[in-house]
Amino acid sequence: MSTMLWLLLFAPLAGSIVCGALHFAALRAARDGHAPGHAGSAARKLAGVIGCATVAASFGLALAAWGALQAPGILAVESSTWHWIEAGSFTVDVSLVADRLSSVMLLVVTGVGFLIHVYSLGYMAHDPGKAKFFAYLNLFVFAMLALVLSSSLLGLFIGWEGVGLCSYLLIGFWYEKGWPAEAAQKAFVVNRVGDACFLVGSFLLLRLFGTLDLSEIAGANFHMLGAHSGEIALAALLLFGGACGKSAQFPLFTWLPDAMAGPTPVSALIHAATMVTAGVYLVLRLNPLFAAVPAVLFTIGIVGAFTALIGASTALRQNDIKKVLAYSTVSQLGYMFLGLSAGAWSAALFHLVTHAFFKGLLFLGSGSVIHGMHDEQDMRKMGGLRRAMPRTFMTFVAGAAALSGLPLLSGFFSKDEILARNFALGGFHLGLWAVGLATAALTAFYTWRMVALTFFGEERFDRHHVRPHESPAVMIVPLVVLALLSIGGGLLNLPHVLPGSGLLEHWLAPVTRAGDELLEREGEHGHLSAAAEWSLLALGAVLALVFARRGLRAYEPGPARDEALARARPKLAEFLDGAWQIDRSYHERIVLPLRAAAARLSAAFDLGAIDAAVDGAGRLASALAQRSRALADGQVKHYALWMGMGAASLSLLWVLS
Amino acid sequence: MSVPTDHLLALAAILFALGVLGFLVRKNVIIVLASIELMLNAANLSFLAASRHWSQSTLAGQGDPSAGPIFAIFVILVAAAEAAVGLALVIALYRLKQSVALDRVAELKG
Amino acid sequence: MLALITFLPLAGALLVALLPGQRPGLLRLVALAVTGVVAALGLVFYARFDPLAPGFQGEHLRPWFTLQGAHGPIPISFHLGADGISLLLVALTVVLMPLVVLSAYGHVHARVKEFLVWLLVMETGMLGVFVALDLVLFYFFWEVSLVPLYFLVGIWGGERRLYATLKFFLYTVAGSLVMLVGVIALVWKLGSASVPELFLRTDGLDPGTQAWIFGAFALAFAIKVPILPFHTWLADAHTEAPTSGSVLLAGVLLKMGTYGLLRFGIQLFPGVAVQAAPLFLALGGIGIVYGALLAMAQQDLKRLIACSSVSHLGFVVLGLFALTGPALRGAVLQMVNHGLSTGLLFLLVGMVYERTHTRMLERFGGLARVMPVFALFFVFTVLASAGLPGLNGFVGEYLVLAGTFQVSPAWAVVSVTGVVLGAVYLLMATRRVLFGPVTRPENEHLADLGAREVGLMLPLVALVLWIGVQPNALLAKCAPALDRIVERVEGARYGARLEAPLPDEEGELR
């Protein structure tokens, strides 16, 4: 069992190293031959196969781990311990733990990850850096697995920063274009701000609990720690701050839309299905910590709802298909946090899983479109593609239907669960529910706007120069699999009013019990009658259908409506275009002043004041020397005078003493 | 009727002061050398005056009455040697600088 | 054995000096052999070192001369010895030296003989500083390690080398002279120069004397580390130094300052250290942020790395004066880590300088496509410097920050912002050097790294990875020595509380 977990973790790392070596081999082959030679393309092909194989192996092992947990009484599978740091009173031991929560994450990461690896075989087929791509992708899977499997907060942090590193490397994959490198840097730095909060939160946890072991913290007796509730709340909020960075919540979401500069499989894997869910996972893992002080969860709810609204409203105005999906991801992540804030742990995880399915599908589908349109990403230059790319179209529609929450698809159930639980709590959570509902409407609208602009209506491109074609099977098959999962994924956690309900909820119960108990004590637990649940389901279905149809109808003829809005309400349009101008205000109020301050500090203060003092000391010595030089004028008379005076004063002193 | 010792010492002091002044102020090297001679002779005078004073006073028998004149002879010796060397230097200096003005000689200037 | 390790480089220098200067290949080989042997011996000593044995190991004691003190003669001796802390720094030095000699193959082509001689002399000086157990001997080696660098920078350096080396030399010597006053005073008053004995006797001095002697020492060390505001010599020295000089300067020489603070500041005067701790915590914290901001504004790559050194060593100072077990371990670990990662950075900068003859960021751009191997090493090193978990820098940084948080949460939080700023300036530099399109046509055909260059960096890369994953290997060696220091500090703190006047019955303090 233990070795199985270590193998699970390290297979992708091994794959990464091998693919990296293959990349350098391909580079050498390209250098020695004048055309991408035989050896080079063989190396690249091999890298693709190895990259997929390792993730497949990890998926198999993840299934085995899940299978091991089916046995009654087995709640977790643990590996041997790695004694990482031993510093006197402070020790960090890390082992790999597959429990009910991490097993779900493992399956999502390795399963969806595998599909995306296979897809990349086709998408990156002609890219000279293909081997490097798979090296980075495998490294990412390794880091994400480390994050999910780690038993210690610090071990989790290795994975946490590791996925940030891979995100940096992959966003900037096509760095020669220039702007991807800037986007990568921005992603890393914004994430680092979140990481700084994470670190300080970890110090507080260390002070409170004396350990960074996740199960020990989660298992602590929060009832007895009432006097420290302020510190607990602060630690929880700081960790949530870190989660905001990783999961692109307000105020740290500005890196995600820029991250679209990376290849589309990267957007699918990292920025939809896995890395951005790390924040949600963190909160789930430490759910008692977050549930201990009600204000914390409420803050999370406000942030989540607000972010969801920002994301959805901005997605309405985007013309780049990937940017729509990026802002949509920001928005949907907000939903997950909204679910967490209502104590709906399993609902949030459920939405995480379904989102991985349908958002991953949508990103891959958009990649298929971009691939077929020869790297065109602007929807205004698309249109009518359903005829040229039927299979992409159908799978894309499945994903869109799930995202917009059309009834009976996976997204419908997961989104509804979150909203229902918020509604059930009442009080302030009703406000959050309302925002969530409005955002759901917007979601349906922008999703089908995207579908309409891309696949319906007239072709807004020149048929002679652009010939869209369907993608190869290696790209279509993952799309189909994800489409099936998007459609049927709702079965994982049906609402209580339906038979076979709550599979995920029951599965997750041992992990969330502590948090649930704390919430019950605080009175934060609502209950919905069957009637209320049915009405909410119906409301959600109707809303989704109505706004989906509106979006489709409004944009079938083309993007004219957008231009009309821009003319009628230019300020509003600009506001929404730039994600409520948050990024710009960061640039103007933080980035530029910081750079200016650094420049001024360096020039005026450091060189001008401190160093000038040092040089000044030197100049002073020099000046004094120059003055003293005047005494040595070569005139014997003066020398004699000084000598005489000196002798006289010495003898005077002698006489006096 | 001998001259009182005080007067002799005063004279010596005045001569010495004149010598110092001349040494410090005058431009001509030869005058400077002469001033040095003057200082030395003033010292001589004070030696002899002191010697006569001690041999005349009630402290006769203490110390060597010939110390003064002997010291004066030493001083004269030194003065002569120094004058010789000094004048040789003056000649060399004149050959170098075609002048005996002291303020033109600043070779030791730093 | 320590005497052999310390003085073999000097013997090697003599050997090189005697060999003919027209055969640089032979000279380099000899220097490489000497440093290699020293490295091997050093590693053997490292392996044999028993952390649990009390006191100093590998001791070597030989009388040197005698001073007349106030209470009798004071013997000054060649007293060498190492405990866990000095062991790590010795290991760092001996490992870096052969790599520095290897790197010199690439950029030192004129007067090779003198270069190697000075390099080897410097090794003796650096090693001596770390293992000297006699205060006068320590001072001797401190000064010895200065002179070679003066020549290394002054002769083989860049354009402004004379200014830089003079500035560095005078600045450091000024501090050293102040320290000399302290040394003389201490030796005179306590009647001994033997460091282990001094540890026992310094409590006997009155607090005022302890304070000013500590201050005198601290000034010299503060200049060396460098601590704000005594840091301005570093940027110039690094920029103008040849690559080998920069690697040793950043890798080892700066650690002399931090080692001095630990050994001759905190360990010698624990009471004063406790009282001075808030000041140094502040200086460390401010230094972290200040250095990072300075680095952000630099256009010269080497200057940027120099400013980042100020920032990184701020972490060390922070950890040292937090005075807790974890923090001290983090600080000592960071001393080693910084030597490795900054050494790597300077080696890389040197390699690119040999090809482009410029250090200005604007003259680079897009080099990742032209030199992929270089790019790999560069990104790896930048990440180590930025404290990516899994690499060496993270462990040290985290220990320092966590340890400091226990003592002063405010400064810990301030320093965490340094972590963010660190990512900013390092990634900015990386982007401008490596990424984007190739902006300058002269950069299109640069040669990638060769076998020698990769070979000399691999040991450092391996160490970076190993320490990141198995820091206990190093922590275990220095832990007992550090715990002894913590004991002394706690004792001094407790003693100070005992001495504080107690209120009498009316509550008045008498």
Short mmCIF file of N, CA and C in Angstrom, two decimals, chain A residues 295-346:
data_model
loop_
_atom_site.label_atom_id
_atom_site.label_comp_id
_atom_site.label_asym_id
_atom_site.label_seq_id
_atom_site.Cartn_x
_atom_site.Cartn_y
_atom_site.Cartn_z
N ALA A 295 -17.60 33.82 11.37
CA ALA A 295 -17.29 34.97 10.54
C ALA A 295 -16.39 34.58 9.37
N VAL A 296 -15.56 33.56 9.60
CA VAL A 296 -14.64 33.15 8.54
C VAL A 296 -15.40 32.63 7.33
N LEU A 297 -16.30 31.70 7.59
CA LEU A 297 -17.05 31.13 6.47
C LEU A 297 -17.87 32.18 5.77
N PHE A 298 -18.37 33.12 6.54
CA PHE A 298 -19.18 34.14 5.90
C PHE A 298 -18.33 35.02 4.98
N THR A 299 -17.12 35.33 5.48
CA THR A 299 -16.22 36.10 4.62
C THR A 299 -15.93 35.35 3.34
N ILE A 300 -15.71 34.05 3.48
CA ILE A 300 -15.45 33.24 2.29
C ILE A 300 -16.64 33.33 1.34
N GLY A 301 -17.82 33.28 1.92
CA GLY A 301 -19.02 33.35 1.08
C GLY A 301 -19.11 34.66 0.33
N ILE A 302 -18.84 35.76 1.02
CA ILE A 302 -18.94 37.06 0.36
C ILE A 302 -17.92 37.14 -0.78
N VAL A 303 -16.71 36.70 -0.48
CA VAL A 303 -15.67 36.75 -1.52
C VAL A 303 -16.07 35.88 -2.70
N GLY A 304 -16.55 34.67 -2.39
CA GLY A 304 -16.93 33.76 -3.47
C GLY A 304 -18.05 34.31 -4.32
N ALA A 305 -19.09 34.83 -3.65
CA ALA A 305 -20.22 35.35 -4.41
C ALA A 305 -19.80 36.54 -5.26
N PHE A 306 -19.05 37.42 -4.65
CA PHE A 306 -18.59 38.61 -5.36
C PHE A 306 -17.76 38.23 -6.59
N THR A 307 -16.83 37.30 -6.36
CA THR A 307 -16.00 36.86 -7.47
C THR A 307 -16.83 36.23 -8.56
N ALA A 308 -17.82 35.43 -8.15
CA ALA A 308 -18.66 34.78 -9.15
C ALA A 308 -19.34 35.83 -10.04
N LEU A 309 -19.78 36.90 -9.38
CA LEU A 309 -20.46 37.94 -10.14
C LEU A 309 -19.50 38.67 -11.08
N ILE A 310 -18.34 39.01 -10.56
CA ILE A 310 -17.35 39.69 -11.41
C ILE A 310 -17.03 38.83 -12.63
N GLY A 311 -16.77 37.53 -12.36
CA GLY A 311 -16.38 36.65 -13.45
C GLY A 311 -17.46 36.55 -14.51
N ALA A 312 -18.70 36.33 -14.05
CA ALA A 312 -19.78 36.13 -15.01
C ALA A 312 -20.04 37.40 -15.81
N SER A 313 -20.05 38.53 -15.12
CA SER A 313 -20.37 39.77 -15.84
C SER A 313 -19.28 40.12 -16.85
N THR A 314 -18.03 39.77 -16.53
CA THR A 314 -16.95 40.07 -17.46
C THR A 314 -16.97 39.11 -18.65
N ALA A 315 -17.34 37.84 -18.38
CA ALA A 315 -17.35 36.86 -19.46
C ALA A 315 -18.31 37.25 -20.57
N LEU A 316 -19.36 38.03 -20.18
CA LEU A 316 -20.33 38.48 -21.17
C LEU A 316 -19.70 39.27 -22.29
N ARG A 317 -18.62 40.01 -21.96
CA ARG A 317 -18.12 40.98 -22.89
C ARG A 317 -16.86 40.53 -23.61
N GLN A 318 -16.43 39.27 -23.37
CA GLN A 318 -15.17 38.87 -23.96
C GLN A 318 -15.35 38.36 -25.37
N ASN A 319 -14.39 38.67 -26.21
CA ASN A 319 -14.44 38.20 -27.59
C ASN A 319 -13.52 37.02 -27.84
N ASP A 320 -12.54 36.86 -26.98
CA ASP A 320 -11.64 35.72 -27.12
C ASP A 320 -12.30 34.54 -26.43
N ILE A 321 -12.42 33.45 -27.14
CA ILE A 321 -13.16 32.31 -26.60
C ILE A 321 -12.52 31.79 -25.32
N LYS A 322 -11.19 31.86 -25.28
CA LYS A 322 -10.54 31.37 -24.07
C LYS A 322 -10.73 32.31 -22.89
N LYS A 323 -10.83 33.60 -23.19
CA LYS A 323 -11.05 34.53 -22.09
C LYS A 323 -12.43 34.35 -21.49
N VAL A 324 -13.40 34.03 -22.35
CA VAL A 324 -14.74 33.75 -21.80
C VAL A 324 -14.63 32.61 -20.80
N LEU A 325 -13.93 31.56 -21.22
CA LEU A 325 -13.81 30.40 -20.35
C LEU A 325 -13.00 30.71 -19.11
N ALA A 326 -11.99 31.58 -19.25
CA ALA A 326 -11.18 31.94 -18.09
C ALA A 326 -12.03 32.65 -17.04
N TYR A 327 -12.76 33.66 -17.48
CA TYR A 327 -13.59 34.38 -16.51
C TYR A 327 -14.70 33.49 -15.98
N SER A 328 -15.14 32.57 -16.84
CA SER A 328 -16.13 31.63 -16.36
C SER A 328 -15.57 30.77 -15.24
N THR A 329 -14.31 30.37 -15.38
CA THR A 329 -13.67 29.58 -14.33
C THR A 329 -13.58 30.36 -13.04
N VAL A 330 -13.17 31.62 -13.15
CA VAL A 330 -13.13 32.47 -11.95
C VAL A 330 -14.49 32.47 -11.27
N SER A 331 -15.51 32.60 -12.11
CA SER A 331 -16.87 32.66 -11.59
C SER A 331 -17.26 31.34 -10.93
N GLN A 332 -16.98 30.24 -11.60
CA GLN A 332 -17.40 28.94 -11.07
C GLN A 332 -16.63 28.59 -9.80
N LEU A 333 -15.36 29.02 -9.74
CA LEU A 333 -14.62 28.81 -8.50
C LEU A 333 -15.27 29.58 -7.37
N GLY A 334 -15.78 30.74 -7.69
CA GLY A 334 -16.53 31.49 -6.69
C GLY A 334 -17.69 30.68 -6.17
N TYR A 335 -18.34 29.96 -7.07
CA TYR A 335 -19.44 29.10 -6.63
C TYR A 335 -18.97 28.06 -5.62
N MET A 336 -17.80 27.48 -5.92
CA MET A 336 -17.31 26.45 -5.01
C MET A 336 -17.09 27.03 -3.61
N PHE A 337 -16.55 28.24 -3.56
CA PHE A 337 -16.35 28.84 -2.25
C PHE A 337 -17.66 29.24 -1.60
N LEU A 338 -18.60 29.58 -2.45
CA LEU A 338 -19.94 29.86 -1.94
C LEU A 338 -20.50 28.62 -1.26
N GLY A 339 -20.28 27.48 -1.90
CA GLY A 339 -20.72 26.24 -1.29
C GLY A 339 -20.02 25.97 0.04
N LEU A 340 -18.73 26.20 0.06
CA LEU A 340 -17.98 25.98 1.30
C LEU A 340 -18.50 26.87 2.41
N SER A 341 -18.86 28.11 2.03
CA SER A 341 -19.26 29.05 3.07
C SER A 341 -20.56 28.63 3.72
N ALA A 342 -21.37 27.85 3.01
CA ALA A 342 -22.62 27.38 3.61
C ALA A 342 -22.41 26.08 4.34
N GLY A 343 -21.18 25.67 4.47
CA GLY A 343 -20.92 24.39 5.12
C GLY A 343 -21.30 23.22 4.24
N ALA A 344 -21.52 23.50 2.96
CA ALA A 344 -21.92 22.43 2.04
C ALA A 344 -20.66 21.82 1.44
N TRP A 345 -19.89 21.15 2.29
CA TRP A 345 -18.58 20.65 1.87
C TRP A 345 -18.69 19.76 0.64
N SER A 346 -19.60 18.79 0.71
CA SER A 346 -19.66 17.85 -0.40
C SER A 346 -20.19 18.52 -1.65
#
